[in-house]
Tab-separated table of C-alpha atoms in Angstrom:
chain	number	residue	atom	x	y	z
C	1	MET	CA	81.802	-65.942	-57.312
C	2	GLN	CA	80.880	-62.268	-56.931
C	3	ARG	CA	77.714	-62.662	-58.960
C	4	SER	CA	76.800	-65.771	-56.985
C	5	ILE	CA	77.150	-63.961	-53.645
C	6	ILE	CA	74.950	-61.102	-54.838
C	7	LEU	CA	72.295	-63.460	-56.174
C	8	VAL	CA	72.327	-65.536	-52.991
C	9	GLY	CA	71.982	-62.314	-51.004
C	10	LEU	CA	68.899	-61.457	-53.033
C	11	THR	CA	67.625	-64.976	-52.428
C	12	VAL	CA	67.955	-64.552	-48.666
C	13	PHE	CA	66.284	-61.132	-48.809
C	14	ALA	CA	63.326	-62.579	-50.742
C	15	MET	CA	63.209	-65.589	-48.432
C	16	GLY	CA	62.666	-63.326	-45.467
C	17	GLN	CA	59.872	-61.439	-47.192
C	18	THR	CA	57.983	-64.624	-48.041
C	19	ILE	CA	58.412	-65.917	-44.508
C	20	LEU	CA	56.918	-62.664	-43.264
C	21	PHE	CA	53.950	-62.889	-45.640
C	22	ALA	CA	53.240	-66.439	-44.494
C	23	LEU	CA	53.575	-65.651	-40.775
C	24	LEU	CA	52.287	-62.126	-40.308
C	25	GLY	CA	48.595	-62.795	-40.920
C	26	PRO	CA	48.111	-65.594	-38.377
C	27	VAL	CA	50.567	-64.074	-35.872
C	28	ALA	CA	48.791	-60.716	-36.096
C	29	ARG	CA	45.503	-62.420	-35.297
C	30	GLU	CA	47.170	-64.007	-32.271
C	31	ILE	CA	48.196	-60.522	-31.132
C	32	GLY	CA	44.713	-59.168	-31.792
C	33	LEU	CA	45.438	-56.928	-34.786
C	34	ALA	CA	42.770	-56.422	-37.441
C	35	GLU	CA	43.300	-57.286	-41.100
C	36	TRP	CA	43.540	-53.615	-42.074
C	37	GLN	CA	46.333	-53.115	-39.526
C	38	VAL	CA	48.330	-55.924	-41.115
C	39	GLY	CA	47.936	-54.213	-44.481
C	40	ALA	CA	48.915	-50.864	-42.974
C	41	ILE	CA	52.137	-52.317	-41.519
C	42	ILE	CA	53.244	-53.404	-44.979
C	43	SER	CA	51.982	-50.273	-46.720
C	44	ALA	CA	53.779	-47.947	-44.297
C	45	SER	CA	57.161	-49.396	-45.186
C	46	ALA	CA	56.251	-49.301	-48.855
C	47	ILE	CA	55.687	-45.538	-48.617
C	48	VAL	CA	59.283	-45.162	-47.464
C	49	PHE	CA	60.418	-47.348	-50.373
C	50	VAL	CA	58.601	-44.993	-52.760
C	51	LEU	CA	60.355	-41.964	-51.323
C	52	ILE	CA	63.829	-43.356	-50.804
C	53	SER	CA	64.364	-45.851	-53.663
C	54	PRO	CA	65.398	-43.197	-56.232
C	55	LEU	CA	67.893	-41.850	-53.689
C	56	TRP	CA	69.328	-45.318	-53.129
C	57	GLY	CA	69.481	-45.791	-56.913
C	58	THR	CA	71.539	-42.609	-57.222
C	59	LEU	CA	73.786	-43.791	-54.379
C	60	ALA	CA	74.283	-47.099	-56.183
C	61	ASP	CA	75.612	-45.121	-59.172
C	62	ARG	CA	77.837	-42.872	-57.035
C	63	TRP	CA	78.707	-44.809	-53.874
C	64	GLY	CA	78.946	-48.158	-55.630
C	65	ARG	CA	76.833	-51.286	-56.104
C	66	LYS	CA	78.795	-53.258	-53.506
C	67	ASN	CA	78.483	-50.757	-50.655
C	68	THR	CA	74.778	-50.347	-51.289
C	69	ILE	CA	74.120	-54.090	-51.251
C	70	VAL	CA	76.271	-54.788	-48.167
C	71	SER	CA	74.668	-52.031	-46.104
C	72	GLY	CA	71.208	-53.088	-47.251
C	73	LEU	CA	71.635	-56.734	-46.256
C	74	ALA	CA	73.052	-55.796	-42.853
C	75	SER	CA	70.197	-53.380	-42.239
C	76	TYR	CA	67.649	-55.987	-43.277
C	77	ALA	CA	69.115	-58.477	-40.778
C	78	LEU	CA	69.006	-56.048	-37.859
C	79	THR	CA	65.518	-54.705	-38.547
C	80	THR	CA	64.137	-58.224	-39.020
C	81	LEU	CA	65.463	-59.148	-35.593
C	82	LEU	CA	63.746	-56.063	-34.175
C	83	PHE	CA	60.460	-56.934	-35.910
C	84	ALA	CA	60.568	-60.524	-34.627
C	85	TRP	CA	61.244	-59.300	-31.079
C	86	LEU	CA	58.249	-56.949	-31.253
C	87	LEU	CA	56.001	-59.744	-32.526
C	88	ASN	CA	57.160	-61.876	-29.617
C	89	GLN	CA	56.352	-59.050	-27.201
C	90	GLY	CA	52.880	-58.842	-28.674
C	91	MET	CA	52.290	-62.595	-28.446
C	92	SER	CA	53.404	-62.601	-24.814
C	93	GLY	CA	51.078	-59.733	-23.972
C	94	ALA	CA	53.856	-57.307	-23.080
C	95	ILE	CA	52.508	-54.899	-25.691
C	96	ALA	CA	49.050	-54.866	-27.233
C	97	GLY	CA	46.590	-52.840	-29.245
C	98	MET	CA	47.805	-49.577	-30.754
C	99	ALA	CA	51.134	-49.850	-28.932
C	100	ALA	CA	51.907	-53.127	-30.708
C	101	PHE	CA	50.637	-51.793	-34.019
C	102	SER	CA	52.707	-48.584	-33.771
C	103	ALA	CA	55.865	-50.437	-32.770
C	104	LEU	CA	55.548	-52.870	-35.689
C	105	VAL	CA	54.986	-49.991	-38.124
C	106	GLY	CA	58.095	-48.257	-36.766
C	107	ALA	CA	60.204	-51.385	-37.206
C	108	ARG	CA	59.064	-51.771	-40.811
C	109	LEU	CA	59.884	-48.123	-41.512
C	110	LEU	CA	63.440	-48.698	-40.290
C	111	TYR	CA	63.623	-51.813	-42.464
C	112	ALA	CA	62.589	-49.803	-45.522
C	113	VAL	CA	65.064	-46.979	-44.930
C	114	GLY	CA	67.999	-49.341	-44.596
C	115	SER	CA	67.313	-52.034	-47.189
C	116	ALA	CA	65.686	-50.146	-50.073
C	117	GLY	CA	68.964	-50.054	-51.994
C	118	ILE	CA	69.450	-53.825	-52.321
C	119	GLN	CA	67.382	-54.453	-55.441
C	120	PRO	CA	68.276	-51.295	-57.431
C	121	ALA	CA	71.980	-51.945	-56.836
C	122	ALA	CA	71.630	-55.596	-57.856
C	123	VAL	CA	69.717	-54.751	-61.042
C	124	ALA	CA	72.310	-52.093	-61.883
C	125	MET	CA	75.131	-54.580	-61.307
C	126	MET	CA	73.517	-57.114	-63.638
C	127	ALA	CA	73.122	-54.370	-66.248
C	128	ASP	CA	76.840	-53.594	-65.862
C	129	LEU	CA	77.678	-57.248	-66.474
C	130	THR	CA	75.450	-57.881	-69.520
C	131	SER	CA	75.229	-56.672	-73.108
C	132	ARG	CA	72.109	-54.968	-74.444
C	133	SER	CA	71.089	-58.107	-76.337
C	134	ASP	CA	71.365	-60.184	-73.154
C	135	ARG	CA	69.760	-57.603	-70.856
C	136	SER	CA	66.444	-59.435	-70.478
C	137	ALA	CA	68.194	-62.620	-69.405
C	138	GLY	CA	70.566	-60.706	-67.137
C	139	VAL	CA	67.951	-58.819	-65.167
C	140	ALA	CA	65.794	-61.953	-65.117
C	141	LEU	CA	68.505	-63.536	-62.960
C	142	VAL	CA	67.616	-60.994	-60.285
C	143	GLY	CA	64.023	-62.165	-60.509
C	144	ALA	CA	65.161	-65.771	-60.471
C	145	ALA	CA	67.129	-65.151	-57.286
C	146	PHE	CA	64.039	-63.628	-55.726
C	147	GLY	CA	62.063	-66.619	-56.974
C	148	ILE	CA	64.438	-69.060	-55.319
C	149	GLY	CA	64.137	-67.116	-52.087
C	150	THR	CA	60.389	-67.131	-52.343
C	151	VAL	CA	60.480	-70.914	-52.753
C	152	ILE	CA	62.896	-71.392	-49.866
C	153	GLY	CA	61.036	-68.986	-47.591
C	154	PRO	CA	57.892	-71.049	-47.027
C	155	GLY	CA	60.057	-74.149	-46.769
C	156	VAL	CA	62.077	-72.492	-44.010
C	157	ALA	CA	58.840	-71.404	-42.339
C	158	TYR	CA	57.514	-74.971	-42.559
C	159	ALA	CA	60.763	-76.488	-41.241
C	160	PHE	CA	61.278	-74.133	-38.313
C	161	VAL	CA	57.772	-73.072	-37.288
C	162	GLY	CA	57.597	-76.107	-35.013
C	163	PHE	CA	60.353	-74.550	-32.885
C	164	GLY	CA	58.311	-71.358	-32.572
C	165	LEU	CA	56.281	-69.176	-34.930
C	166	LEU	CA	59.017	-66.532	-35.074
C	167	VAL	CA	62.069	-68.784	-35.462
C	168	PRO	CA	61.931	-68.636	-39.310
C	169	LEU	CA	62.391	-64.854	-39.148
C	170	LEU	CA	65.474	-65.310	-36.971
C	171	VAL	CA	66.913	-67.734	-39.524
C	172	ALA	CA	66.363	-65.190	-42.310
C	173	ALA	CA	68.057	-62.438	-40.300
C	174	GLY	CA	71.104	-64.592	-39.570
C	175	ALA	CA	71.482	-65.643	-43.190
C	176	ALA	CA	71.239	-62.016	-44.374
C	177	MET	CA	73.984	-60.897	-42.002
C	178	LEU	CA	76.227	-63.745	-43.174
C	179	LEU	CA	75.714	-62.706	-46.812
C	180	ALA	CA	76.439	-59.082	-45.943
C	181	VAL	CA	79.799	-60.159	-44.507
C	182	LEU	CA	80.613	-62.345	-47.523
C	183	ALA	CA	79.690	-59.572	-49.954
C	184	GLY	CA	81.856	-57.127	-48.032
C	185	ILE	CA	84.848	-59.444	-48.335
C	186	PHE	CA	84.534	-60.942	-51.814
C	187	VAL	CA	82.484	-58.558	-54.000
C	188	ALA	CA	83.947	-55.664	-56.003
C	189	ASP	CA	82.146	-53.131	-58.167
C	190	PRO	CA	82.314	-54.035	-61.869
C	191	LYS	CA	83.575	-51.640	-64.488
C	192	ARG	CA	80.682	-49.960	-66.212
C	193	PRO	CA	80.745	-50.552	-69.955
C	194	ALA	CA	79.636	-47.964	-72.471
C	195	ASP	CA	76.538	-48.796	-74.454
C	196	GLU	CA	77.499	-51.132	-77.306
C	197	ASP	CA	75.513	-49.238	-79.912
C	198	GLY	CA	77.036	-45.876	-79.019
C	199	SER	CA	73.779	-44.668	-77.531
C	200	THR	CA	73.728	-41.012	-76.538
C	201	ALA	CA	71.084	-41.495	-73.830
C	202	SER	CA	71.333	-39.049	-70.963
C	203	ALA	CA	73.156	-40.112	-67.803
C	204	LYS	CA	69.986	-39.187	-65.932
C	205	PRO	CA	66.846	-41.107	-66.934
C	206	ASP	CA	64.107	-39.168	-68.689
C	207	ILE	CA	61.066	-39.738	-66.495
C	208	ARG	CA	58.754	-38.909	-69.390
C	209	LEU	CA	60.128	-41.860	-71.351
C	210	LEU	CA	60.010	-44.149	-68.329
C	211	ALA	CA	56.525	-43.079	-67.181
C	212	PRO	CA	54.534	-45.816	-69.013
C	213	LEU	CA	56.877	-48.503	-67.724
C	214	LEU	CA	56.733	-47.132	-64.198
C	215	ALA	CA	52.922	-47.197	-64.439
C	216	LEU	CA	53.089	-50.882	-65.395
C	217	ALA	CA	55.396	-51.601	-62.455
C	218	PHE	CA	53.007	-49.790	-60.124
C	219	GLY	CA	49.843	-51.493	-61.378
C	220	SER	CA	51.278	-55.000	-61.451
C	221	PHE	CA	52.535	-54.645	-57.889
C	222	VAL	CA	49.199	-53.332	-56.654
C	223	ALA	CA	47.801	-56.609	-57.954
C	224	ILE	CA	50.403	-58.975	-56.561
C	225	SER	CA	50.766	-57.238	-53.189
C	226	ALA	CA	47.010	-57.171	-52.609
C	227	LEU	CA	47.019	-60.931	-53.109
C	228	GLN	CA	50.160	-61.617	-51.088
C	229	GLN	CA	48.762	-59.882	-48.049
C	230	THR	CA	45.270	-61.395	-48.170
C	231	MET	CA	45.721	-64.939	-49.471
C	232	ALA	CA	46.754	-66.274	-46.043
C	233	PHE	CA	43.476	-64.886	-44.675
C	234	TYR	CA	41.584	-66.339	-47.647
C	235	ILE	CA	43.152	-69.774	-47.267
C	236	GLN	CA	42.518	-69.789	-43.522
C	237	ASP	CA	38.861	-68.841	-43.987
C	238	PHE	CA	38.447	-71.169	-46.978
C	239	THR	CA	39.878	-74.208	-45.176
C	240	GLY	CA	38.947	-73.350	-41.567
C	241	SER	CA	42.532	-73.964	-40.404
C	242	ASP	CA	44.245	-72.752	-37.245
C	243	ALA	CA	47.234	-70.373	-37.298
C	244	GLU	CA	49.943	-73.033	-37.590
C	245	GLU	CA	48.166	-75.046	-40.290
C	246	THR	CA	47.375	-71.851	-42.213
C	247	THR	CA	51.079	-71.002	-42.213
C	248	ARG	CA	51.778	-74.346	-43.868
C	249	LEU	CA	48.922	-74.133	-46.373
C	250	ALA	CA	49.719	-70.545	-47.350
C	251	GLY	CA	53.378	-71.514	-47.540
C	252	ASN	CA	52.532	-74.218	-50.076
C	253	ALA	CA	50.733	-71.660	-52.236
C	254	PHE	CA	53.640	-69.228	-52.154
C	255	VAL	CA	56.070	-72.048	-52.966
C	256	ILE	CA	54.126	-72.859	-56.131
C	257	LEU	CA	53.963	-69.169	-57.041
C	258	ALA	CA	57.714	-68.833	-56.623
C	259	LEU	CA	58.536	-72.089	-58.412
C	260	ALA	CA	56.577	-70.935	-61.443
C	261	MET	CA	58.392	-67.598	-61.449
C	262	LEU	CA	61.729	-69.348	-60.977
C	263	ILE	CA	61.166	-71.744	-63.860
C	264	ILE	CA	60.238	-68.866	-66.137
C	265	GLN	CA	62.986	-66.440	-65.079
C	266	GLY	CA	65.790	-68.894	-64.373
C	267	GLY	CA	64.993	-71.344	-67.168
C	268	VAL	CA	62.730	-70.215	-70.006
C	269	VAL	CA	63.986	-66.622	-70.206
C	270	GLN	CA	67.648	-67.668	-69.871
C	271	LYS	CA	67.313	-70.183	-72.693
C	272	LEU	CA	65.040	-68.343	-75.137
C	273	LYS	CA	66.057	-64.734	-74.305
C	274	PRO	CA	62.761	-63.328	-75.574
C	275	ARG	CA	62.337	-59.654	-76.372
C	276	PRO	CA	60.836	-57.736	-73.448
C	277	ALA	CA	57.704	-56.919	-75.449
C	278	ILE	CA	57.007	-60.622	-75.997
C	279	MET	CA	57.409	-61.250	-72.285
C	280	MET	CA	54.783	-58.613	-71.541
C	281	VAL	CA	52.312	-59.784	-74.206
C	282	VAL	CA	52.395	-63.332	-72.840
C	283	GLY	CA	52.851	-62.460	-69.168
C	284	PHE	CA	49.845	-60.262	-68.441
C	285	PRO	CA	47.239	-62.679	-69.911
C	286	LEU	CA	48.812	-65.555	-67.966
C	287	ALA	CA	48.653	-63.572	-64.730
C	288	LEU	CA	45.009	-62.711	-65.414
C	289	ALA	CA	44.148	-66.346	-66.070
C	290	GLY	CA	45.858	-67.504	-62.875
C	291	ILE	CA	44.071	-64.981	-60.669
C	292	ALA	CA	40.737	-65.920	-62.234
C	293	VAL	CA	41.366	-69.596	-61.425
C	294	MET	CA	42.178	-68.663	-57.820
C	295	ALA	CA	39.055	-66.541	-57.463
C	296	TRP	CA	36.632	-69.220	-58.617
C	297	ALA	CA	38.457	-72.374	-57.527
C	298	PRO	CA	36.147	-74.760	-55.620
C	299	THR	CA	39.036	-76.553	-53.860
C	300	TYR	CA	42.283	-75.640	-52.148
C	301	TRP	CA	44.331	-77.526	-54.748
C	302	LEU	CA	42.819	-75.554	-57.616
C	303	ILE	CA	43.782	-72.390	-55.749
C	304	ILE	CA	47.330	-73.773	-55.826
C	305	VAL	CA	47.060	-74.280	-59.601
C	306	GLY	CA	45.969	-70.669	-59.954
C	307	PHE	CA	49.019	-69.564	-57.990
C	308	GLY	CA	51.225	-71.432	-60.454
C	309	ILE	CA	49.642	-69.869	-63.536
C	310	MET	CA	49.808	-66.410	-61.969
C	311	GLY	CA	53.461	-66.980	-61.063
C	312	ALA	CA	54.321	-67.842	-64.663
C	313	GLY	CA	52.681	-64.616	-65.790
C	314	PHE	CA	54.390	-62.346	-63.284
C	315	GLY	CA	57.624	-64.261	-63.923
C	316	LEU	CA	57.560	-62.770	-67.415
C	317	VAL	CA	56.149	-59.345	-66.559
C	318	GLN	CA	58.645	-58.322	-63.878
C	319	PRO	CA	61.900	-58.914	-65.817
C	320	GLY	CA	60.200	-57.556	-68.928
C	321	ILE	CA	59.606	-54.220	-67.223
C	322	ASN	CA	63.119	-54.132	-65.752
C	323	ALA	CA	64.704	-54.952	-69.112
C	324	LEU	CA	62.743	-52.261	-70.957
C	325	VAL	CA	63.719	-49.682	-68.354
C	326	SER	CA	67.373	-50.731	-68.444
C	327	LEU	CA	67.450	-50.495	-72.227
C	328	THR	CA	65.940	-47.010	-72.142
C	329	VAL	CA	68.816	-45.431	-70.171
C	330	SER	CA	72.595	-45.251	-70.444
C	331	ALA	CA	75.133	-47.340	-68.544
C	332	GLU	CA	75.766	-44.445	-66.156
C	333	ALA	CA	72.117	-44.252	-65.065
C	334	GLN	CA	71.272	-47.895	-64.424
C	335	GLY	CA	71.105	-47.544	-60.635
C	336	ASN	CA	69.038	-44.372	-60.823
C	337	ALA	CA	66.552	-45.933	-63.254
C	338	ALA	CA	66.331	-49.130	-61.185
C	339	GLY	CA	65.602	-46.966	-58.157
C	340	PHE	CA	62.653	-45.380	-59.926
C	341	VAL	CA	61.334	-48.815	-60.895
C	342	GLN	CA	61.562	-49.980	-57.297
C	343	ALA	CA	59.806	-46.784	-56.188
C	344	ALA	CA	56.955	-47.567	-58.585
C	345	MET	CA	56.772	-51.148	-57.354
C	346	ALA	CA	56.826	-49.926	-53.765
C	347	GLY	CA	54.017	-47.554	-54.649
C	348	GLY	CA	52.044	-50.640	-55.587
C	349	PHE	CA	52.844	-52.052	-52.166
C	350	VAL	CA	51.491	-48.883	-50.588
C	351	ILE	CA	48.119	-49.309	-52.269
C	352	GLY	CA	47.875	-53.093	-52.617
C	353	PRO	CA	48.077	-54.394	-49.038
C	354	ILE	CA	45.926	-51.709	-47.428
C	355	SER	CA	43.282	-51.750	-50.161
C	356	GLY	CA	43.310	-55.540	-50.326
C	357	THR	CA	42.844	-55.983	-46.600
C	358	LEU	CA	40.182	-53.268	-46.430
C	359	ILE	CA	38.032	-54.739	-49.201
C	360	TYR	CA	38.599	-58.275	-47.891
C	361	ALA	CA	36.149	-57.336	-45.141
C	362	LEU	CA	33.532	-56.740	-47.853
C	363	SER	CA	34.206	-59.998	-49.675
C	364	PRO	CA	37.051	-62.541	-49.511
C	365	LYS	CA	37.153	-62.513	-53.322
C	366	ALA	CA	37.366	-58.720	-53.594
C	367	PRO	CA	41.208	-58.551	-53.527
C	368	MET	CA	41.359	-61.018	-56.413
C	369	LEU	CA	38.895	-58.922	-58.409
C	370	LEU	CA	41.069	-55.885	-57.689
C	371	ALA	CA	44.121	-57.771	-58.972
C	372	ILE	CA	42.288	-58.816	-62.143
C	373	THR	CA	41.292	-55.208	-62.797
C	374	CYS	CA	44.845	-53.934	-62.275
C	375	CYS	CA	46.376	-56.523	-64.602
C	376	ALA	CA	43.808	-55.850	-67.302
C	377	ILE	CA	44.479	-52.097	-67.159
C	378	CYS	CA	48.239	-52.695	-67.266
C	379	PHE	CA	47.888	-54.897	-70.329
C	380	ILE	CA	45.818	-52.250	-72.108
C	381	VAL	CA	48.361	-49.546	-71.197
C	382	PHE	CA	51.200	-51.681	-72.537
C	383	LEU	CA	49.404	-52.366	-75.824
C	384	TRP	CA	48.658	-48.646	-76.182
C	385	THR	CA	52.317	-47.833	-75.500
C	386	GLN	CA	53.403	-50.335	-78.120
C	387	LYS	CA	51.162	-48.626	-80.645
C	388	THR	CA	52.433	-45.122	-79.858
C	389	ARG	CA	56.067	-46.141	-79.215
C	390	PRO	CA	56.739	-49.264	-81.287
C	391	ASP	CA	60.509	-48.858	-80.813
C	392	MET	CA	60.118	-49.776	-77.128
C	393	GLY	CA	59.549	-53.444	-77.832
C	394	ASP	CA	62.514	-53.569	-80.203
C	395	ALA	CA	64.990	-52.096	-77.762
C	396	ALA	CA	66.855	-55.346	-77.300
C	397	ALA	CA	66.766	-56.411	-80.902
């Protein structure tokens, strides 16, 4: 039951993020914000994630996984309510221009400070509960929970947007607070097992050993975040839809993306339990192929197909990186290491949204070309790392 509550909490957290991605673009245009301002709102919070995630990871090791997750979910609920209220103020004309932009940035900064510990604590808890040989499958459950949330998110947006553009965000906030209460009542921190193989890894992660993996986390999230923040604009311009219809069409695309990731992480990886290196070797080419299909698709439905292929690729890459990092450090440093991974991913979210929205003004396809470049570089870096450190891919063997 404890594991289920944590995974559902992650699902709700991811659901809210996908709802935001689907809504923010068209709502921001209603307020009168430019595309680059939308990217800056997301990037600003990502900067805080970069700075504070390692601290939250350390707290997850010292303060406990449970406390970190409960406080994070509660903070997410409250800051989402604040963000929705500010969007409503902007749509009503109570605030506008730089005042609206500054207020939304401030709300996202508060969100980042309070909720940055959720994912590192959850990854650390899954590491506590799994053996080294099952680590890939264990941390993939975290990704699967996020995938479920990403699927549910657009569905919630679709179901509730008719009651008001911001109602889906209110639903996400309420669900997060409920899960925070349930986790506070029913979840307990697991005992932390010693490494099965008697590993003498340091209790503090060696950043030099983690650096290549952190670079992969950073590069892959530059790619995916640049696309997440611009594809609603692309779909709206490609189809000529209004704000409400764009929310539905973009929601469909994100549902397919999440379903593909969910099938891979919650099904294929759980059944086959592939080595992390195999996940990376297959994942990056799949992601590249999917983005290429999206970039040159002549119809909306082929764009959807591209989303699915890309989702399968990133569905392998993300748990592959997390598993390799987890296997590189000791049981006592899982939270700290997961915090560094989240910091690297957040660093990608600093660069991806702002760069994607800036270059979108040059060409609607430019963010997709940026994503292709990032994935190709990441794949080359991984292959080079495998050549210089062949033991990395055998960590779970």
